[in-house]
PDB file of N, CA and C in Angstrom:
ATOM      1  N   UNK S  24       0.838  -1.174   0.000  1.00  0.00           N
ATOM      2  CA  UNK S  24       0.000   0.000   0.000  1.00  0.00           C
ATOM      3  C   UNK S  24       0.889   1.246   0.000  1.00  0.00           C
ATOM      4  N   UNK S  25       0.643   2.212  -1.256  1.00  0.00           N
ATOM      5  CA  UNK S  25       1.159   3.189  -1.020  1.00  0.00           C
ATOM      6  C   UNK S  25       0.750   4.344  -0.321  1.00  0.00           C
ATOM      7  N   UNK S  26       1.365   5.209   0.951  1.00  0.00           N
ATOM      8  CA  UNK S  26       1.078   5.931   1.767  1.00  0.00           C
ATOM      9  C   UNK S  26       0.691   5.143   3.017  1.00  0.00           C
ATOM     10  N   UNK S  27       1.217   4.369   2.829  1.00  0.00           N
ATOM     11  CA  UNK S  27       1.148   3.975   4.732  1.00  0.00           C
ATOM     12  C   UNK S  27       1.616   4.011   5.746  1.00  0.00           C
ATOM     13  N   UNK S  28       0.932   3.936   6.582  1.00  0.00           N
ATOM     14  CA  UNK S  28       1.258   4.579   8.307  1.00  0.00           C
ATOM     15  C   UNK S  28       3.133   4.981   8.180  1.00  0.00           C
ATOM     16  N   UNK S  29       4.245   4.059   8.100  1.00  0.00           N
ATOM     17  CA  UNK S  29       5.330   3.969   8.277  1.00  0.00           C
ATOM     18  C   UNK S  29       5.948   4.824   7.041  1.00  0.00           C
ATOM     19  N   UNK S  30       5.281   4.580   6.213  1.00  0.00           N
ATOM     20  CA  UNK S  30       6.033   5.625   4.957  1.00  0.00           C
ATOM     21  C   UNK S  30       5.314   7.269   4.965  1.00  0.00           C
ATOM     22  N   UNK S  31       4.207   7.045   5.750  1.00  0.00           N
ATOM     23  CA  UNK S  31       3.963   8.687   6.008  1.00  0.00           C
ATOM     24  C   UNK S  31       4.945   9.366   7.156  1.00  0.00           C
ATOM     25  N   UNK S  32       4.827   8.451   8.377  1.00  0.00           N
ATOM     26  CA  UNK S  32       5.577   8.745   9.393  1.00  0.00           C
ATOM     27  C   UNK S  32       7.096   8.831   9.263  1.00  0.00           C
ATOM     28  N   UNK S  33       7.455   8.290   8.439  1.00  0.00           N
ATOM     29  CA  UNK S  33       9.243   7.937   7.271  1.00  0.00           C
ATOM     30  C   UNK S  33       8.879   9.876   6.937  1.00  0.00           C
ATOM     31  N   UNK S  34       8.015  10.221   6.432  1.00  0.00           N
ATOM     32  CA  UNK S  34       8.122  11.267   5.123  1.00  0.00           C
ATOM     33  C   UNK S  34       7.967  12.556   6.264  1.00  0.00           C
ATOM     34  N   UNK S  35       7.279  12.390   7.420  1.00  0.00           N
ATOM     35  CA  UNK S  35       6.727  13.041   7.834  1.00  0.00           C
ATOM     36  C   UNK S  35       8.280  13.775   8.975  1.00  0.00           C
ATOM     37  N   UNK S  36       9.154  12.411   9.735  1.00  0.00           N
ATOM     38  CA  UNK S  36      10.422  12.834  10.268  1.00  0.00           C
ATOM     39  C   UNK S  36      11.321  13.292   9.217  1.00  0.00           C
ATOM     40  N   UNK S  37      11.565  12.919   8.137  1.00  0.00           N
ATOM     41  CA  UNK S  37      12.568  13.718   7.281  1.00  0.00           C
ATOM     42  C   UNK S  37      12.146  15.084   6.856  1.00  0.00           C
ATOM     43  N   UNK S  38      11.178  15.361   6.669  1.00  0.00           N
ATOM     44  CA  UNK S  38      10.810  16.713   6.670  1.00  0.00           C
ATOM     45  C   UNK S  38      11.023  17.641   7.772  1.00  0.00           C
ATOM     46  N   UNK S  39      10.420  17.016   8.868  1.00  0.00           N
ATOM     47  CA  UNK S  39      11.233  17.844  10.240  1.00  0.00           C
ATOM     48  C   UNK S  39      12.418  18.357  10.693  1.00  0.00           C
ATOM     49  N   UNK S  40      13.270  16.894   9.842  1.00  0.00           N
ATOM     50  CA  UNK S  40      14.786  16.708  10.194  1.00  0.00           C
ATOM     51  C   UNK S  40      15.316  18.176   9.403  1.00  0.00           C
ATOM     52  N   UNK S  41      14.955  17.680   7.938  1.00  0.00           N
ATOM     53  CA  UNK S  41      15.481  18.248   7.051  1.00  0.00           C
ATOM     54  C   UNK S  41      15.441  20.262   7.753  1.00  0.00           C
ATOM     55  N   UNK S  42      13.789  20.513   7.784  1.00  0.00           N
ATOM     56  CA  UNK S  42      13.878  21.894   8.526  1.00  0.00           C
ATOM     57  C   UNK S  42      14.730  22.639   9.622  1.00  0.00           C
ATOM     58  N   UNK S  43      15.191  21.523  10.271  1.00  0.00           N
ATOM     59  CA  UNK S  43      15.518  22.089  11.516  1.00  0.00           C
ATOM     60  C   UNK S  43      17.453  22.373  10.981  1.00  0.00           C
ATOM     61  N   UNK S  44      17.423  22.037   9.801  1.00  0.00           N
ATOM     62  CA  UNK S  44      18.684  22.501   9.386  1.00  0.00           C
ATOM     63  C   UNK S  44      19.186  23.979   8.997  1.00  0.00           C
ATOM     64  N   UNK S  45      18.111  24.481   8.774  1.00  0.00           N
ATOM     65  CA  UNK S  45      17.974  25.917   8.162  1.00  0.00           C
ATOM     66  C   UNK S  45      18.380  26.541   9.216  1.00  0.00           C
ATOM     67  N   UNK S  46      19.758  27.378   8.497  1.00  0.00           N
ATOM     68  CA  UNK S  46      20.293  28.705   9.487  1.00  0.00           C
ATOM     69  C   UNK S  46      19.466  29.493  10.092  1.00  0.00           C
ATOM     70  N   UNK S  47      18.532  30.153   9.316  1.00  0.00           N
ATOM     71  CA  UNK S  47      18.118  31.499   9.380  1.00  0.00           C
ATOM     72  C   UNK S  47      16.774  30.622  10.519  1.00  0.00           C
ATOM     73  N   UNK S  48      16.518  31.575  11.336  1.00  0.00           N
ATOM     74  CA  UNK S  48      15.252  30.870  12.710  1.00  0.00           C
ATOM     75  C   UNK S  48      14.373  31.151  12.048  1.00  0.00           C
ATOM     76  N   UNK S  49      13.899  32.261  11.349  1.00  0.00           N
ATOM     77  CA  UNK S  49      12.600  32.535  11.048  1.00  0.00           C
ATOM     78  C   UNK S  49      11.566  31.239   9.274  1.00  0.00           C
ATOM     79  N   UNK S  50      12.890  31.004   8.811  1.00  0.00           N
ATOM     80  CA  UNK S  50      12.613  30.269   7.751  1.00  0.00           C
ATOM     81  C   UNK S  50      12.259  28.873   8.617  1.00  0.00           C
ATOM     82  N   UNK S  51      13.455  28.375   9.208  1.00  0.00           N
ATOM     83  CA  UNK S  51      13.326  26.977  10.310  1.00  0.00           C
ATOM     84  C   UNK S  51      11.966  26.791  10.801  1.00  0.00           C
ATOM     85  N   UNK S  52      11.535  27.998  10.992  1.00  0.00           N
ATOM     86  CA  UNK S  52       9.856  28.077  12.742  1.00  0.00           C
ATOM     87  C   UNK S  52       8.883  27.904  11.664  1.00  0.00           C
ATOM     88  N   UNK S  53       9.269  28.601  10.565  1.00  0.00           N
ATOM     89  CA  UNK S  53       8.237  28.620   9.835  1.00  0.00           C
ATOM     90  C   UNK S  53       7.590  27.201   9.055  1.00  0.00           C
ATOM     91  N   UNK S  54       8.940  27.093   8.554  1.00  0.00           N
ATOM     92  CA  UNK S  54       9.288  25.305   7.868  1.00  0.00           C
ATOM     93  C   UNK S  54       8.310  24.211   8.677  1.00  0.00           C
ATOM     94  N   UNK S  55       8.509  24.196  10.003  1.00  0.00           N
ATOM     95  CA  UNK S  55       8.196  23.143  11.047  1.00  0.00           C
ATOM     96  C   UNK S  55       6.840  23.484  11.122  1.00  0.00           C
ATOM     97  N   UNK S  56       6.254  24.519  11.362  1.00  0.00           N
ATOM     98  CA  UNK S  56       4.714  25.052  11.846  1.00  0.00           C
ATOM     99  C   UNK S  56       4.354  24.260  10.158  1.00  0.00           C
ATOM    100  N   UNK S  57       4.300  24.925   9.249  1.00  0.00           N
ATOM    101  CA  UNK S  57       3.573  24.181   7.742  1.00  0.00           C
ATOM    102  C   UNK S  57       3.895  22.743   8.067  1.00  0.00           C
ATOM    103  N   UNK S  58       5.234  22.016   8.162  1.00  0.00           N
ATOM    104  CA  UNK S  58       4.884  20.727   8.082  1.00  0.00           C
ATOM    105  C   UNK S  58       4.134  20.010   9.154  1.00  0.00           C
ATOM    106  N   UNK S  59       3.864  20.837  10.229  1.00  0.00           N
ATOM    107  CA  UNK S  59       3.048  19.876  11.095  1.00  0.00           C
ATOM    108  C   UNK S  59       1.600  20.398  10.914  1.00  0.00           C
ATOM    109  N   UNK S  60       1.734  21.599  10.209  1.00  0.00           N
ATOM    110  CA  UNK S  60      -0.129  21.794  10.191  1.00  0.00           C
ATOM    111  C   UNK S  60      -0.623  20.909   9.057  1.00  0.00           C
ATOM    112  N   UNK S  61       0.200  20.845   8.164  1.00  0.00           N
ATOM    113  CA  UNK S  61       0.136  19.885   6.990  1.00  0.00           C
ATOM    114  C   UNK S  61      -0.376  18.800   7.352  1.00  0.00           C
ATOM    115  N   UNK S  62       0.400  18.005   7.999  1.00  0.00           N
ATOM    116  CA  UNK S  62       0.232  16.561   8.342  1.00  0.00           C
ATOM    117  C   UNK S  62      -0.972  15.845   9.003  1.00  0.00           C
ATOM    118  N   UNK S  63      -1.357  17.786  10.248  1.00  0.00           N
ATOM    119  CA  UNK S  63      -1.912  17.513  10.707  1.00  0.00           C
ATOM    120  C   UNK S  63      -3.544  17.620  10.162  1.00  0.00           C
ATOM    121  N   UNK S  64      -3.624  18.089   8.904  1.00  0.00           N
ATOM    122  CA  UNK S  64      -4.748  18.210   7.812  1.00  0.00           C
ATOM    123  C   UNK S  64      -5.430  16.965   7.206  1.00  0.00           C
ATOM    124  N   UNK S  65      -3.352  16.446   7.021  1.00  0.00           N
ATOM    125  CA  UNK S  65      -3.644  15.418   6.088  1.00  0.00           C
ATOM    126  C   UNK S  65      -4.206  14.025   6.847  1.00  0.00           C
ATOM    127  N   UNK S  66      -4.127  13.973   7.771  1.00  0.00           N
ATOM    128  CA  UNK S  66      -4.633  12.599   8.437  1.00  0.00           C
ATOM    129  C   UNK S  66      -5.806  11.773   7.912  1.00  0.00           C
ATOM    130  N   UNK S  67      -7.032  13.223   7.991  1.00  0.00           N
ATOM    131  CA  UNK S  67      -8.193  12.676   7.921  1.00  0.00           C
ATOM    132  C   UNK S  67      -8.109  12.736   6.227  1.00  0.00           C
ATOM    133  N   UNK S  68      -7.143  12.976   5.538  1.00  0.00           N
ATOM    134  CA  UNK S  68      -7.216  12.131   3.715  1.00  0.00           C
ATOM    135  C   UNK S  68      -7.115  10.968   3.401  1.00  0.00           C
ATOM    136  N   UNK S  69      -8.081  10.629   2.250  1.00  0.00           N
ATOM    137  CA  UNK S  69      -8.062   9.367   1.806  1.00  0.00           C
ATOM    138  C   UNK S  69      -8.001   9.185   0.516  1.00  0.00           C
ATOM    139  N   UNK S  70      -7.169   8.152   0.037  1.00  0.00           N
ATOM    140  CA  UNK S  70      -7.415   7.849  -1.431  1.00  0.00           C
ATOM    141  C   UNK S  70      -6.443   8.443  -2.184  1.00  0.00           C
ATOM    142  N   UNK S  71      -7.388   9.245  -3.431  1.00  0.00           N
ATOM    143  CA  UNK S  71      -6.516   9.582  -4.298  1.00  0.00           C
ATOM    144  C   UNK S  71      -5.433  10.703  -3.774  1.00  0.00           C
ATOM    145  N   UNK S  72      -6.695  11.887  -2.899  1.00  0.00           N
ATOM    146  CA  UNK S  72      -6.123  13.109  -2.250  1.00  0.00           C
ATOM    147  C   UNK S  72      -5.183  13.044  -1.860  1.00  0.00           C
ATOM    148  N   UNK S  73      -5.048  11.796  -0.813  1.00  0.00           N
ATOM    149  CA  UNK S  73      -4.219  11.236   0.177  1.00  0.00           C
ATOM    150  C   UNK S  73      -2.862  11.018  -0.753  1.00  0.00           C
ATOM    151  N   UNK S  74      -2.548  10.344  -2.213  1.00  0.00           N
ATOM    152  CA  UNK S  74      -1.722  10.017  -2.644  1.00  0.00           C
ATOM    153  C   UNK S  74      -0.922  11.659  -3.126  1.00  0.00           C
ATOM    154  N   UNK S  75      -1.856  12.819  -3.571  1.00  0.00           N
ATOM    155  CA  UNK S  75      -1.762  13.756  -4.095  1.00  0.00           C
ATOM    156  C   UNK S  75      -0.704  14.127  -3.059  1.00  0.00           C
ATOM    157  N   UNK S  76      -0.898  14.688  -2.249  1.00  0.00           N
ATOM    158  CA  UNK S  76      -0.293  15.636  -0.952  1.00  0.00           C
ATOM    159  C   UNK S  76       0.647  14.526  -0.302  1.00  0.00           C
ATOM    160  N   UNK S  77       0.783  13.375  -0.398  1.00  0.00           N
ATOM    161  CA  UNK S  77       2.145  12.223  -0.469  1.00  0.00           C
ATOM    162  C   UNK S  77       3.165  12.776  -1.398  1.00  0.00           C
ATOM    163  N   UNK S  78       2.777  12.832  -2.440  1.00  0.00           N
ATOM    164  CA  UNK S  78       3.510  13.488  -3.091  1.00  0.00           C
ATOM    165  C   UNK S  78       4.510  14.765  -3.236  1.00  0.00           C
ATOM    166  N   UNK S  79       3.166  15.799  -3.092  1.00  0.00           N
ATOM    167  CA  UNK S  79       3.526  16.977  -2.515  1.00  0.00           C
ATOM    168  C   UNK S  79       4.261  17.652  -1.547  1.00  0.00           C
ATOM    169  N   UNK S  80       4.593  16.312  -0.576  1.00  0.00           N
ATOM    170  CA  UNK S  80       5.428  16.209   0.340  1.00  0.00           C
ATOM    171  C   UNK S  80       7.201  15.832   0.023  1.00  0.00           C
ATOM    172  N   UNK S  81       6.485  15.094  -0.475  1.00  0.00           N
ATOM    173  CA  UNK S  81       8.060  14.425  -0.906  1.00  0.00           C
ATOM    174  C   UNK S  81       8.797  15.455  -2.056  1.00  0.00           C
ATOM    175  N   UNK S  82       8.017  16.171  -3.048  1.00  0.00           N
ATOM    176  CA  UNK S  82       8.517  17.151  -3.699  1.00  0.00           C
ATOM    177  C   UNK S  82       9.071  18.553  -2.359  1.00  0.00           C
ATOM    178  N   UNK S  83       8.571  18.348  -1.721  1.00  0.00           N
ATOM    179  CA  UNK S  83       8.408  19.739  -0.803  1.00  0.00           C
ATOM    180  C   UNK S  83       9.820  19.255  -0.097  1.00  0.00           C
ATOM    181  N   UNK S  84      10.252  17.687   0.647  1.00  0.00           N
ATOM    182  CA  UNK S  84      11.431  17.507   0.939  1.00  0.00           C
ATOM    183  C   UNK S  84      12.408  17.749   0.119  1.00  0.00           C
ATOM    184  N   UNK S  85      12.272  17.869  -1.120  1.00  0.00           N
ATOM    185  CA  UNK S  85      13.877  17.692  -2.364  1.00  0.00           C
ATOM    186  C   UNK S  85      13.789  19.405  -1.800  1.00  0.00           C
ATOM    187  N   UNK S  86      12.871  20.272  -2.184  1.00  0.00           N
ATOM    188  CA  UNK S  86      13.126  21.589  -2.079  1.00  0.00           C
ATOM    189  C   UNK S  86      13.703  22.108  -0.887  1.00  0.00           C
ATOM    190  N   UNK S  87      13.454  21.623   0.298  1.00  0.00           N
ATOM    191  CA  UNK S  87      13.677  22.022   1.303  1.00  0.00           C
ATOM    192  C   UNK S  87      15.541  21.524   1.584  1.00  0.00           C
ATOM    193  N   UNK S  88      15.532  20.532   1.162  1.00  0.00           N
ATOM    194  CA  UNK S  88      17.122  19.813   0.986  1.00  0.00           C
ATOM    195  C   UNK S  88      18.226  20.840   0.236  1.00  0.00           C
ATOM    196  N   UNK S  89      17.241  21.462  -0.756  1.00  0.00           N
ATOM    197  CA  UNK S  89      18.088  21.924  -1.628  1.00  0.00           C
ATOM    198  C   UNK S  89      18.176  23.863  -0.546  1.00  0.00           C
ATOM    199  N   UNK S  90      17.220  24.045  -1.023  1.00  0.00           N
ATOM    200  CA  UNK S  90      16.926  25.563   0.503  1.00  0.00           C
ATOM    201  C   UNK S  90      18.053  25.322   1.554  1.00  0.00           C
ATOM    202  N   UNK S  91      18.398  24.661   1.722  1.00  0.00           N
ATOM    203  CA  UNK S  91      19.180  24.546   3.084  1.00  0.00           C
ATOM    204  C   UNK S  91      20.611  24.373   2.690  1.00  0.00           C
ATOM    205  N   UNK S  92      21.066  23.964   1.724  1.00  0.00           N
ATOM    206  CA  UNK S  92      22.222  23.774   1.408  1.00  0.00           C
ATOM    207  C   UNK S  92      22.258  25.113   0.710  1.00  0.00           C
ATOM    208  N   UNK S  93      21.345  26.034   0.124  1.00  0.00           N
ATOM    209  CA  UNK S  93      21.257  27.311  -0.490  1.00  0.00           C
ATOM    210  C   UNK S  93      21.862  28.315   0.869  1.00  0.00           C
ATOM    211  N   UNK S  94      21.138  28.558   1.834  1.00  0.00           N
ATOM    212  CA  UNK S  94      20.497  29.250   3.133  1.00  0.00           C
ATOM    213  C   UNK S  94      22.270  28.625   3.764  1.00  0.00           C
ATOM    214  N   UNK S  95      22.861  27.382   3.641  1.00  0.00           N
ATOM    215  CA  UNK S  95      24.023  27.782   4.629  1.00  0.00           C
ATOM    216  C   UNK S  95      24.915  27.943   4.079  1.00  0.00           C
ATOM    217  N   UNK S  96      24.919  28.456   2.873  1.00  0.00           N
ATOM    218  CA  UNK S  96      26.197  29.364   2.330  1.00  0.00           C
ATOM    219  C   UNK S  96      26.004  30.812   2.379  1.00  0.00           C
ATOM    220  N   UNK S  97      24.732  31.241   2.516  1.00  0.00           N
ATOM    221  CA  UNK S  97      24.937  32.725   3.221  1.00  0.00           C
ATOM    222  C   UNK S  97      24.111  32.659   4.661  1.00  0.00           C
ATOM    223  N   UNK S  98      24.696  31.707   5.151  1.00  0.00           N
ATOM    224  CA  UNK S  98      24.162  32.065   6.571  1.00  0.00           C
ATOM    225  C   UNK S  98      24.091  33.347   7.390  1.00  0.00           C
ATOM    226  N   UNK S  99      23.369  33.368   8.293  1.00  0.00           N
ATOM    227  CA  UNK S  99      23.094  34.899   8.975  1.00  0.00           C
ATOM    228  C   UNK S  99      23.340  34.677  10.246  1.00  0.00           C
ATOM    229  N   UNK S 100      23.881  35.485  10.890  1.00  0.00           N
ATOM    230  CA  UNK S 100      23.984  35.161  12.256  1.00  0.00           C
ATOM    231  C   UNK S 100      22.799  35.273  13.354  1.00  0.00           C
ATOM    232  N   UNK S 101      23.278  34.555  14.286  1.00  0.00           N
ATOM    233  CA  UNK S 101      22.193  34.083  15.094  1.00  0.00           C
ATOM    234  C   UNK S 101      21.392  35.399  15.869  1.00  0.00           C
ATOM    235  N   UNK S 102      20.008  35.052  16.059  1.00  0.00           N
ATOM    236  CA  UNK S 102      19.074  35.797  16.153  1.00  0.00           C
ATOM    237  C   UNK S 102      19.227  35.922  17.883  1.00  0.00           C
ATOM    238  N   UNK S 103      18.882  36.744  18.517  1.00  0.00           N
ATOM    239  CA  UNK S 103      18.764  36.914  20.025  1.00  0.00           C
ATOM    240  C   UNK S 103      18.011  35.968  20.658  1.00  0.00           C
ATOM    241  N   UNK S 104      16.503  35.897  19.893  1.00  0.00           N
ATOM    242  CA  UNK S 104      15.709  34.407  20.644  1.00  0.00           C
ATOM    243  C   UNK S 104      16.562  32.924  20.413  1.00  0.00           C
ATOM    244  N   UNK S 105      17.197  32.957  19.787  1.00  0.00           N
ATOM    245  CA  UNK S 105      18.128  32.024  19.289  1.00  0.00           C
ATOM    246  C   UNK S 105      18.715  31.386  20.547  1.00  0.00           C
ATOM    247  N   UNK S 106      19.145  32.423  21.111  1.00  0.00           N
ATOM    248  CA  UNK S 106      20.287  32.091  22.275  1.00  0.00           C
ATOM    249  C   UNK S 106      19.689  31.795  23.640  1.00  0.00           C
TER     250      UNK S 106
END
């Protein structure tokens, strides 16, 4: 079965992971709040929808992979709430 429990929950920690890499705090807070409101939308999907926004996810990880390797070559220094 595609999209199940373990491969959402697989898609769902690498996305987290991946965010919490981002230099800049305000991109990071932001990153994490969408992927968990996301997820937390997507629960009650089924079916095709469900496969749609599987997707959408996993496209959304390559971008975010790539954002972050963008974001720490001009990193910014750390923010005051930071510390």
């Amino acid at each position: 079965m595609v999209g199940g429990r373990r491969e959402v929950l697989s898609l769902y920690k690498a996305l987290l992971r991946e965010s919490r890499k981002f230099s800049a705090y305000n991109y990071r807070e932001y990153a994490l709040q969408r992927i968990r409101d996301g997820f937390r939308e997507g629960k009650l999907l089924i079916g095709e929808e469900q496969q749609r926004q599987l997707q959408r996810a996993r496209e959304s990880l390559e971008i975010i992979k790539r954002q972050v390797v963008i974001g720490n070559l001009y990193a910014h220094p750390e923010l005051v709430i930071e510390k």
